[in-house]
C-alpha atoms as one frame of an Amber mdcrd trajectory, in Angstrom:
protein
  -7.485 -16.754 -34.534  -4.040 -18.068 -35.189  -0.844 -17.770 -33.380   2.034
 -20.049 -31.712   0.541 -21.792 -29.006   1.916 -24.437 -26.074   0.201 -28.040
 -26.042  -0.993 -28.417 -22.590  -2.584 -31.705 -23.101  -3.200 -34.235 -25.802
  -6.229 -36.713 -25.460  -6.427 -40.321 -27.291  -7.817 -40.233 -30.903 -11.021
 -41.852 -31.224 -14.103 -41.949 -34.016 -17.295 -40.029 -34.561 -20.013 -40.641
 -37.274 -20.108 -38.195 -39.824 -21.927 -37.550 -42.732 -19.373 -35.727 -44.328
 -16.325 -38.202 -44.827 -16.606 -40.607 -47.467 -16.977 -43.559 -45.159 -19.020
 -42.159 -42.544 -16.575 -41.785 -39.597 -14.090 -39.200 -38.405 -10.926 -39.378
 -36.492 -11.592 -36.542 -33.688  -9.209 -35.989 -30.807  -9.404 -33.348 -28.341
  -6.566 -30.891 -27.417  -5.473 -28.211 -24.887  -3.789 -25.046 -26.494  -2.058
 -22.445 -24.182  -1.168 -18.785 -25.641   2.793 -18.377 -26.085   2.256 -14.938
 -24.757   3.334 -15.838 -20.897   2.774 -18.166 -18.083  -0.497 -17.100 -17.623
  -1.201 -17.274 -20.772  -5.311 -18.459 -22.310  -6.575 -21.611 -22.499  -8.676
 -23.276 -25.520  -9.944 -26.688 -25.018 -10.210 -27.587 -29.401 -10.650 -31.002
 -31.313  -8.323 -31.968 -34.167 -10.310 -33.709 -37.127  -9.607 -35.934 -39.777
  -5.734 -36.405 -40.776  -4.320 -33.961 -38.042  -6.504 -36.071 -35.285  -4.266
 -38.886 -36.309  -0.718 -36.670 -35.383   0.826 -37.137 -31.865   1.452 -33.928
 -29.719   2.702 -34.294 -26.633   3.131 -31.887 -23.226   5.448 -28.650 -23.743
   5.106 -28.993 -27.892   5.222 -25.450 -29.857   2.591 -25.177 -32.301   1.055
 -22.643 -34.939  -2.501 -23.178 -34.803  -5.623 -21.727 -36.698  -8.603 -22.012
 -34.063 -11.688 -21.736 -35.523 -15.045 -20.387 -33.150 -18.532 -21.779 -33.683
 -21.708 -20.828 -31.986 -25.050 -22.428 -32.324 -28.138 -22.957 -30.656 -29.516
 -26.286 -29.692 -32.991 -26.728 -27.475 -32.435 -23.154 -26.660 -29.010 -23.006
 -24.952 -25.858 -21.447 -26.520 -22.692 -24.001 -27.416 -19.433 -22.820 -28.642
 -17.075 -25.591 -30.575 -13.588 -24.883 -30.891 -11.738 -26.388 -33.898  -8.545
 -26.764 -35.426  -8.674 -25.233 -38.937  -4.741 -25.698 -39.585  -2.001 -27.245
 -37.045   2.338 -27.081 -37.888   4.050 -28.605 -35.022   8.062 -26.966 -34.888
  10.658 -28.993 -33.399
């Protein structure tokens, strides 16, 4: 899913273990985005990873983002992850 969003909230960046990164750790940050389709647009809680997690976003910022949805099963339960594949901040 791609489109324009408004940043509602952005958490602090932190480090997580990752087998896919060169040094074994990866930066991660949680962000809440709201669709720009009006006051009551859908909201998404997503994860920023790697270099994108080092960027600062503030409530009210307008961004273009590509969201990636993944579902997985673990111990008989289904979980859905939303990650941001690409994000561009507009001034």
